[in-house]
PDB file of C-alpha atoms in Angstrom:
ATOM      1  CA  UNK A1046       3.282 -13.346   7.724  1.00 53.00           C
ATOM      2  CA  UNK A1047       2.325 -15.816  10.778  1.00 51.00           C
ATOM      3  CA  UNK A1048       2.200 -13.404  14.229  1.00 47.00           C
ATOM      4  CA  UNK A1049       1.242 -16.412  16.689  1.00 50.00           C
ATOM      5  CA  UNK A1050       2.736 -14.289  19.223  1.00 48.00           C
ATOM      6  CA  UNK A1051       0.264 -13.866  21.698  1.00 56.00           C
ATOM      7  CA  UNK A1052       2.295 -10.606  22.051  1.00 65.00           C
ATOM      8  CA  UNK A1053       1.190  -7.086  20.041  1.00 67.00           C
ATOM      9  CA  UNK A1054       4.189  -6.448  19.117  1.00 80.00           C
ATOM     10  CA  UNK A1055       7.572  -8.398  19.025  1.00 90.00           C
ATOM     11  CA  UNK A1056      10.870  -7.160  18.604  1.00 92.00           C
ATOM     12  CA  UNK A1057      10.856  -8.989  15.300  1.00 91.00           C
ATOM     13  CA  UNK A1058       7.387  -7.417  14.186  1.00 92.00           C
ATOM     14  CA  UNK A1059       8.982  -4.051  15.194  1.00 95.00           C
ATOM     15  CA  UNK A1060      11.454  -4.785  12.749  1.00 95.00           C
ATOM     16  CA  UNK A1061       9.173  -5.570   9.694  1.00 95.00           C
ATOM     17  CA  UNK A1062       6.860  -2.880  10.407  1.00 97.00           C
ATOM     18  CA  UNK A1063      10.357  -0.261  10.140  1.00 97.00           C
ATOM     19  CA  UNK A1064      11.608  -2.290   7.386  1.00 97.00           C
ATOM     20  CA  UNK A1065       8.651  -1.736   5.126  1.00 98.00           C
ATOM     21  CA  UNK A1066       7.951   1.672   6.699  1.00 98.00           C
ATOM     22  CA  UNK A1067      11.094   2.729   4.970  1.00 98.00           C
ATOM     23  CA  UNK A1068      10.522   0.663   1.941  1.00 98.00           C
ATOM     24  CA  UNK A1069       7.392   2.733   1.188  1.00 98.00           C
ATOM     25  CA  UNK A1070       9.224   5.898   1.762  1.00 98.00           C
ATOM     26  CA  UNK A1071      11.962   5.260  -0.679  1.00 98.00           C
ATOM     27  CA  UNK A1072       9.359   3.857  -2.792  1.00 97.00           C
ATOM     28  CA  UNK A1073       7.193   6.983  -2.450  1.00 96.00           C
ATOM     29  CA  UNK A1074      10.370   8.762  -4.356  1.00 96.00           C
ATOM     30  CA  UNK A1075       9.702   6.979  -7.715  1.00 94.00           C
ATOM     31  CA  UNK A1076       7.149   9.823  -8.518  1.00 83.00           C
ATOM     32  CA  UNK A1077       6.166  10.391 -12.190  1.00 83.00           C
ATOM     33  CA  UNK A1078       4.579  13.691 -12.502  1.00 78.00           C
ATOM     34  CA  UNK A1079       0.964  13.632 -14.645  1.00 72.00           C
ATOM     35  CA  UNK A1080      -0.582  16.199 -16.932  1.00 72.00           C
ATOM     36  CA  UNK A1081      -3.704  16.552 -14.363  1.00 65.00           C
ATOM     37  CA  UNK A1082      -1.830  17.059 -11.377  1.00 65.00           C
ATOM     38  CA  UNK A1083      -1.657  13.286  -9.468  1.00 71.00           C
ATOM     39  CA  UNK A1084       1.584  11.894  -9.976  1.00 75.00           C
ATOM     40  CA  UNK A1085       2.631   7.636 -10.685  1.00 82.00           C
ATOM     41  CA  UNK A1086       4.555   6.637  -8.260  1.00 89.00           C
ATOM     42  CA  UNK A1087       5.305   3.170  -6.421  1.00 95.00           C
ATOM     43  CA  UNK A1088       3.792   3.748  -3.591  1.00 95.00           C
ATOM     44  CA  UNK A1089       0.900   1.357  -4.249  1.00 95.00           C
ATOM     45  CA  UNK A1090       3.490  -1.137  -5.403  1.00 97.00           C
ATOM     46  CA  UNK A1091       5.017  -0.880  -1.757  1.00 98.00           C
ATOM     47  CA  UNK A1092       1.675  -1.006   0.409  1.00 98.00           C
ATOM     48  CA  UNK A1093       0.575  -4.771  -2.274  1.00 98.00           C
ATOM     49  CA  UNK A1094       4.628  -5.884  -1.353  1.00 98.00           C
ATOM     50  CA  UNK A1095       4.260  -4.990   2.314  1.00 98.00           C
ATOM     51  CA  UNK A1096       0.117  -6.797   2.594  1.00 98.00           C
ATOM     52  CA  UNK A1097       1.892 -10.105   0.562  1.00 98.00           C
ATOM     53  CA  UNK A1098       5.042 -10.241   2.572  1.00 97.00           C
ATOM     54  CA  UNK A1099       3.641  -8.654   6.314  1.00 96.00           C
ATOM     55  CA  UNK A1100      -0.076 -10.002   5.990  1.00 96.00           C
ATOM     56  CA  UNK A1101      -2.530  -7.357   7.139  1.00 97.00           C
ATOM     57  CA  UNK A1102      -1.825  -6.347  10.732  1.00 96.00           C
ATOM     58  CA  UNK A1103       1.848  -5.534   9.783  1.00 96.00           C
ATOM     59  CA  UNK A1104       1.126  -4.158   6.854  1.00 98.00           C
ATOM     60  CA  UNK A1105      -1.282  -1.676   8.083  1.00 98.00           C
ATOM     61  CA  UNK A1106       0.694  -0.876  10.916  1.00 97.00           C
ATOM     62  CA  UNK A1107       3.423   0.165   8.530  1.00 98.00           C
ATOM     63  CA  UNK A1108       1.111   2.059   6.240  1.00 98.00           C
ATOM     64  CA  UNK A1109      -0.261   4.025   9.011  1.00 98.00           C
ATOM     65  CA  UNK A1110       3.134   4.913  10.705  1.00 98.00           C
ATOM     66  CA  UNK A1111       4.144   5.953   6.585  1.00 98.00           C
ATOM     67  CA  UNK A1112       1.441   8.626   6.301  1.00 98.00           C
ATOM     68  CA  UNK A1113       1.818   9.188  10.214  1.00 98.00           C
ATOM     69  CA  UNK A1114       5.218  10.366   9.619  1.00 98.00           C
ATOM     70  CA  UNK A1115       4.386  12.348   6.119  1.00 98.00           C
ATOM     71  CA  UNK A1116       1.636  13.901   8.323  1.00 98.00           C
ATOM     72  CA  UNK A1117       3.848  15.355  10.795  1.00 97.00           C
ATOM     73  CA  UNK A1118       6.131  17.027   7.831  1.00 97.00           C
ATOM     74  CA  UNK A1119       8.971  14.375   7.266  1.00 98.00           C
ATOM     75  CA  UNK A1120      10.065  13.964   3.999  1.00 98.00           C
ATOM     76  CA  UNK A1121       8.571  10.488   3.756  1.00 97.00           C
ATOM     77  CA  UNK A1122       5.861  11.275   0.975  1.00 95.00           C
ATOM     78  CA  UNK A1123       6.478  11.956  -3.092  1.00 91.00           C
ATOM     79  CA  UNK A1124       9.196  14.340  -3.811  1.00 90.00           C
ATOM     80  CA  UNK A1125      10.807  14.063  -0.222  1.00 95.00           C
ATOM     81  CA  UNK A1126       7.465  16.395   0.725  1.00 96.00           C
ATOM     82  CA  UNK A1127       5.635  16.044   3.666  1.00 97.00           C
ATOM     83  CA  UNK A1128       3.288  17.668   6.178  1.00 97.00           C
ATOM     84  CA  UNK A1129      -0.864  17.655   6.665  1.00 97.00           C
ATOM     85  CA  UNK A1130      -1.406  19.597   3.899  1.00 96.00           C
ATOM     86  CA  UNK A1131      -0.670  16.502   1.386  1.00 95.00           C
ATOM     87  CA  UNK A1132      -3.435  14.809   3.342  1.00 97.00           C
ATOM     88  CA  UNK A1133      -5.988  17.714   2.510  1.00 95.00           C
ATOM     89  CA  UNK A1134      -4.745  17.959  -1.145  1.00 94.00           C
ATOM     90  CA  UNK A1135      -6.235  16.509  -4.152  1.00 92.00           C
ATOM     91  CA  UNK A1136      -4.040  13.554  -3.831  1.00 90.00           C
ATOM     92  CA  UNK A1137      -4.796  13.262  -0.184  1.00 95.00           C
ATOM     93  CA  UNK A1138      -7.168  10.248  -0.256  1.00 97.00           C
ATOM     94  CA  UNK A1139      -5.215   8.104  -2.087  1.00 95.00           C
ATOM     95  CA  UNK A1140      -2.279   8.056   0.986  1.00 97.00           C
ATOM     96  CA  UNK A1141      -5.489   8.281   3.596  1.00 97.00           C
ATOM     97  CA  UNK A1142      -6.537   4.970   1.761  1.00 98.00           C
ATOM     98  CA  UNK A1143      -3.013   3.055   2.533  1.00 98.00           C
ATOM     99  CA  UNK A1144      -3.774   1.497   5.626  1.00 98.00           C
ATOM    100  CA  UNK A1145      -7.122   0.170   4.292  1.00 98.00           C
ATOM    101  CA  UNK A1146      -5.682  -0.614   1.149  1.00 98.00           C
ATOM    102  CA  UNK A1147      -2.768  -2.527   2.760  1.00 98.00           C
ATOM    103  CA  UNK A1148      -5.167  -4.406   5.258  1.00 98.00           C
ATOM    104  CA  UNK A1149      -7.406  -5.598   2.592  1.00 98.00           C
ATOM    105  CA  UNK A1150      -5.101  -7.181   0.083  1.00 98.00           C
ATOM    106  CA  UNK A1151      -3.296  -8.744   3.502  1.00 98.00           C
ATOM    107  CA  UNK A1152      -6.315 -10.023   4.721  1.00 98.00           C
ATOM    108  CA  UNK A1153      -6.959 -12.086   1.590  1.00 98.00           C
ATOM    109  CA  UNK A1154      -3.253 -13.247   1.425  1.00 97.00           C
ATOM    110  CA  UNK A1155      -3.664 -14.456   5.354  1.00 95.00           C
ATOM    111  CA  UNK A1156      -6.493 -16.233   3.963  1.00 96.00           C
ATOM    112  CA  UNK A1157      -5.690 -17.147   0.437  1.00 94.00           C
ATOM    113  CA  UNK A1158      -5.467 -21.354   1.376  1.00 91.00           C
ATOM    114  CA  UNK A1159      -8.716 -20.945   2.927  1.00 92.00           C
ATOM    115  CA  UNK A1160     -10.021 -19.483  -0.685  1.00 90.00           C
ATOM    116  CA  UNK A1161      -8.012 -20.109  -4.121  1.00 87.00           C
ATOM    117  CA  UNK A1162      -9.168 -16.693  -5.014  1.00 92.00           C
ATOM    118  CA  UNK A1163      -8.784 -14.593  -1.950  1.00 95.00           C
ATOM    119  CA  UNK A1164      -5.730 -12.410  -3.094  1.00 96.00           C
ATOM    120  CA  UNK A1165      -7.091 -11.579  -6.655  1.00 96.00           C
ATOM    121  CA  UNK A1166     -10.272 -10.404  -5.012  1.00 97.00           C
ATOM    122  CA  UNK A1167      -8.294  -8.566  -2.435  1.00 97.00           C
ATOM    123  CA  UNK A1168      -5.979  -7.320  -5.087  1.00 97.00           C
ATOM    124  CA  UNK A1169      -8.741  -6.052  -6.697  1.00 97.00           C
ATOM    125  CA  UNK A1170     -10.801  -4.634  -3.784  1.00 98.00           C
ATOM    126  CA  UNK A1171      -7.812  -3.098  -1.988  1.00 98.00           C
ATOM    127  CA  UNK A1172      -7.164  -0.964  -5.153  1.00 97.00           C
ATOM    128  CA  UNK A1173     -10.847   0.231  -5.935  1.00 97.00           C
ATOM    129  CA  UNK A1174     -10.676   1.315  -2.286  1.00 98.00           C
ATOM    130  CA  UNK A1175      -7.542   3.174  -3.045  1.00 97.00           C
ATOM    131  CA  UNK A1176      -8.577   4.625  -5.905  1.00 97.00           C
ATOM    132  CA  UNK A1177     -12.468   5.337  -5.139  1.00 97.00           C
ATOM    133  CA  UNK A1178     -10.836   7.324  -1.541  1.00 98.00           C
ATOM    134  CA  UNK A1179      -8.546   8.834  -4.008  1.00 96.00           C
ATOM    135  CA  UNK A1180     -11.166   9.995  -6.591  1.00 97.00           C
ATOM    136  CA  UNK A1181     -13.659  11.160  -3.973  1.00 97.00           C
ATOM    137  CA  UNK A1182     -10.977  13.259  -2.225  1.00 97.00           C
ATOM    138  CA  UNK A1183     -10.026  14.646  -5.757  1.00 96.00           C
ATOM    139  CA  UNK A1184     -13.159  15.910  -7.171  1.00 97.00           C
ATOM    140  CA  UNK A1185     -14.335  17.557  -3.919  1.00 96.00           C
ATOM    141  CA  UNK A1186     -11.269  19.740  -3.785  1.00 96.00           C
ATOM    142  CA  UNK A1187     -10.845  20.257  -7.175  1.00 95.00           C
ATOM    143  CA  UNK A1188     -14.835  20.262  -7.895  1.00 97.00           C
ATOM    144  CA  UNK A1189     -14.349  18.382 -10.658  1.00 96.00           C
ATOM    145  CA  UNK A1190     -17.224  15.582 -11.839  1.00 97.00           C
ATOM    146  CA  UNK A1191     -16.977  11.879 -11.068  1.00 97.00           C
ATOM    147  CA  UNK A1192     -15.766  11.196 -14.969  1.00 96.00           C
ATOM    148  CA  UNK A1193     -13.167  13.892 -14.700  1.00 95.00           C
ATOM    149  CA  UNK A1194     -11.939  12.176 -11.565  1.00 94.00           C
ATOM    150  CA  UNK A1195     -11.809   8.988 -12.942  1.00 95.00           C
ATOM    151  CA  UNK A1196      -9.648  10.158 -16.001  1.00 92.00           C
ATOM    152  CA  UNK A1197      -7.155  12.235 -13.978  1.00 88.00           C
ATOM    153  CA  UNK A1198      -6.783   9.555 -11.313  1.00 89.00           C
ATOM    154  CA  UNK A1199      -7.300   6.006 -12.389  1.00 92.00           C
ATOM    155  CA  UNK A1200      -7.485   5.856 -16.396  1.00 92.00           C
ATOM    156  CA  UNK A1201      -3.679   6.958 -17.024  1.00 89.00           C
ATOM    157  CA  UNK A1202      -2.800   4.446 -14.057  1.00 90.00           C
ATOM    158  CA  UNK A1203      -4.567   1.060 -14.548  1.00 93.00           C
ATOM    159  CA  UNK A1204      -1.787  -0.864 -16.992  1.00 91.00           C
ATOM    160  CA  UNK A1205       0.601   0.903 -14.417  1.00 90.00           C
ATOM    161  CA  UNK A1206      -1.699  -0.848 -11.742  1.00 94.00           C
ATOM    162  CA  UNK A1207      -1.591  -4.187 -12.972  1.00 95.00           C
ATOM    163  CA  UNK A1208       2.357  -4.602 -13.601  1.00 94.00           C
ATOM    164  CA  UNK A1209       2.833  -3.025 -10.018  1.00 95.00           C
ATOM    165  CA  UNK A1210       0.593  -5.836  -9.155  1.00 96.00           C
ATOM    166  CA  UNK A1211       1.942  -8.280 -11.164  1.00 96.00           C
ATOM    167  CA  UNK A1212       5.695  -7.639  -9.811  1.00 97.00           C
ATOM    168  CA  UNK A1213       4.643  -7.479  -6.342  1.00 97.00           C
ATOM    169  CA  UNK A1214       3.437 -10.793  -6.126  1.00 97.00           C
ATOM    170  CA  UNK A1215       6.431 -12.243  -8.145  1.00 97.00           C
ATOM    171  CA  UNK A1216       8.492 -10.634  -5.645  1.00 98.00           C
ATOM    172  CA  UNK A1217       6.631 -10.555  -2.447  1.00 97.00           C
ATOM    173  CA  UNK A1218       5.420 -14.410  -2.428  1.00 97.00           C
ATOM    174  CA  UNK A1219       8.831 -16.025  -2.499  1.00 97.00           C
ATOM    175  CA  UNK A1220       9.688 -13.725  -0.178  1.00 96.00           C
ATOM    176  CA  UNK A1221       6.923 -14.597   2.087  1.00 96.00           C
ATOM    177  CA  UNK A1222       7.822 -18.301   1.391  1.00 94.00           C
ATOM    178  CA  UNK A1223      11.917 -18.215   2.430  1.00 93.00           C
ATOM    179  CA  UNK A1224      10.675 -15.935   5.454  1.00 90.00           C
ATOM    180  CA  UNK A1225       8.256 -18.830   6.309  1.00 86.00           C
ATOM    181  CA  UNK A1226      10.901 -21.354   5.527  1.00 82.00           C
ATOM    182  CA  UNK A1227      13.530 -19.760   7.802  1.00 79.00           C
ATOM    183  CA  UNK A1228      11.714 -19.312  10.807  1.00 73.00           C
ATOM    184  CA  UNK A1229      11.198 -15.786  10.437  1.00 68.00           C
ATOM    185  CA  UNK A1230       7.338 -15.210  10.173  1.00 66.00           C
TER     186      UNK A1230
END
């Protein structure tokens, strides 16, 4: 998303930023519950969707007011839940790794004509992030090893991954595009 405005914030920015705020919310409720305690949900799908349609300052913006929100105990997170304790859970540093996750992959769609290959490799680095925050946070509180932390949060969740992926670009870049097209970004 193109934010020429010399402006931080525009009303129209404002707008995107609550659009996709809510987006991740709702998307937050598509929760899957896993045999070692860290659900599948489409939360990850949201934050790739928001970075491919909002680019990376909107994006994280969004992501942060998301787990700002959870954080101060609104419903916003998995299973209408909320409050700090999800952030100093076992699952906790997989949402502390949104806004990083989000900038990363919309970085490298802001600068995917610069470099063909950009939005794979932020595709791909954005989610390691995510999921090497997430496993660290994991096996700390739950004083599990590396390789147990690995197979509770990442092994059940990579083909997952890649169709999330997959539809968020299919969905997000025309998106993007018609946005572009109409003025609006």
């Amino acid at each position: 998303m193109n934010t020429n405005d010399n402006k931080l914030f525009t009303v129209k920015n404002m707008c995107y930023v609550g659009l996709f705020t809510a987006v991740i919310a709702i998307m937050a409720q598509i929760s899957i519950p896993m045999p070692l305690g860290v659900p599948m949900t489409m939360q990850t799908f949201a934050i790739t969707l928001a970075a491919i349609i909002l680019g990376a300052k909107l994006s994280t913006i969004s992501s942060l007011i998301y787990i700002l929100l959870g954080a101060i105990g609104l419903p916003v997170l998995a299973g209408f839940s909320g409050g700090i304790s999800k952030f100093v859970g076992p699952t906790g540093g997989f949402l502390i790794s949104f806004p990083i996750m989000a900038f990363i992959i919309g970085y490298a769609v802001d600068h995917r004509s610069a470099f063909k290959g950009a939005f794979v490799i932020g595709l791909i680095a954005g989610t390691v992030v995510n999921y090497i925050v997430g496993i660290a946070m994991f096996c700390i509180l739950t004083q599990s090893s590396v390789a147990v932390g690995f197979t509770a949060c990442v092994l059940p969740f990579i083909p997952t991954a890649i169709i999330k992926a997959i539809l968020a670009a299919l969905i997000g870049f025309p998106i993007r595009k018609r946005l572009k097209v109409m003025g609006l970004c």
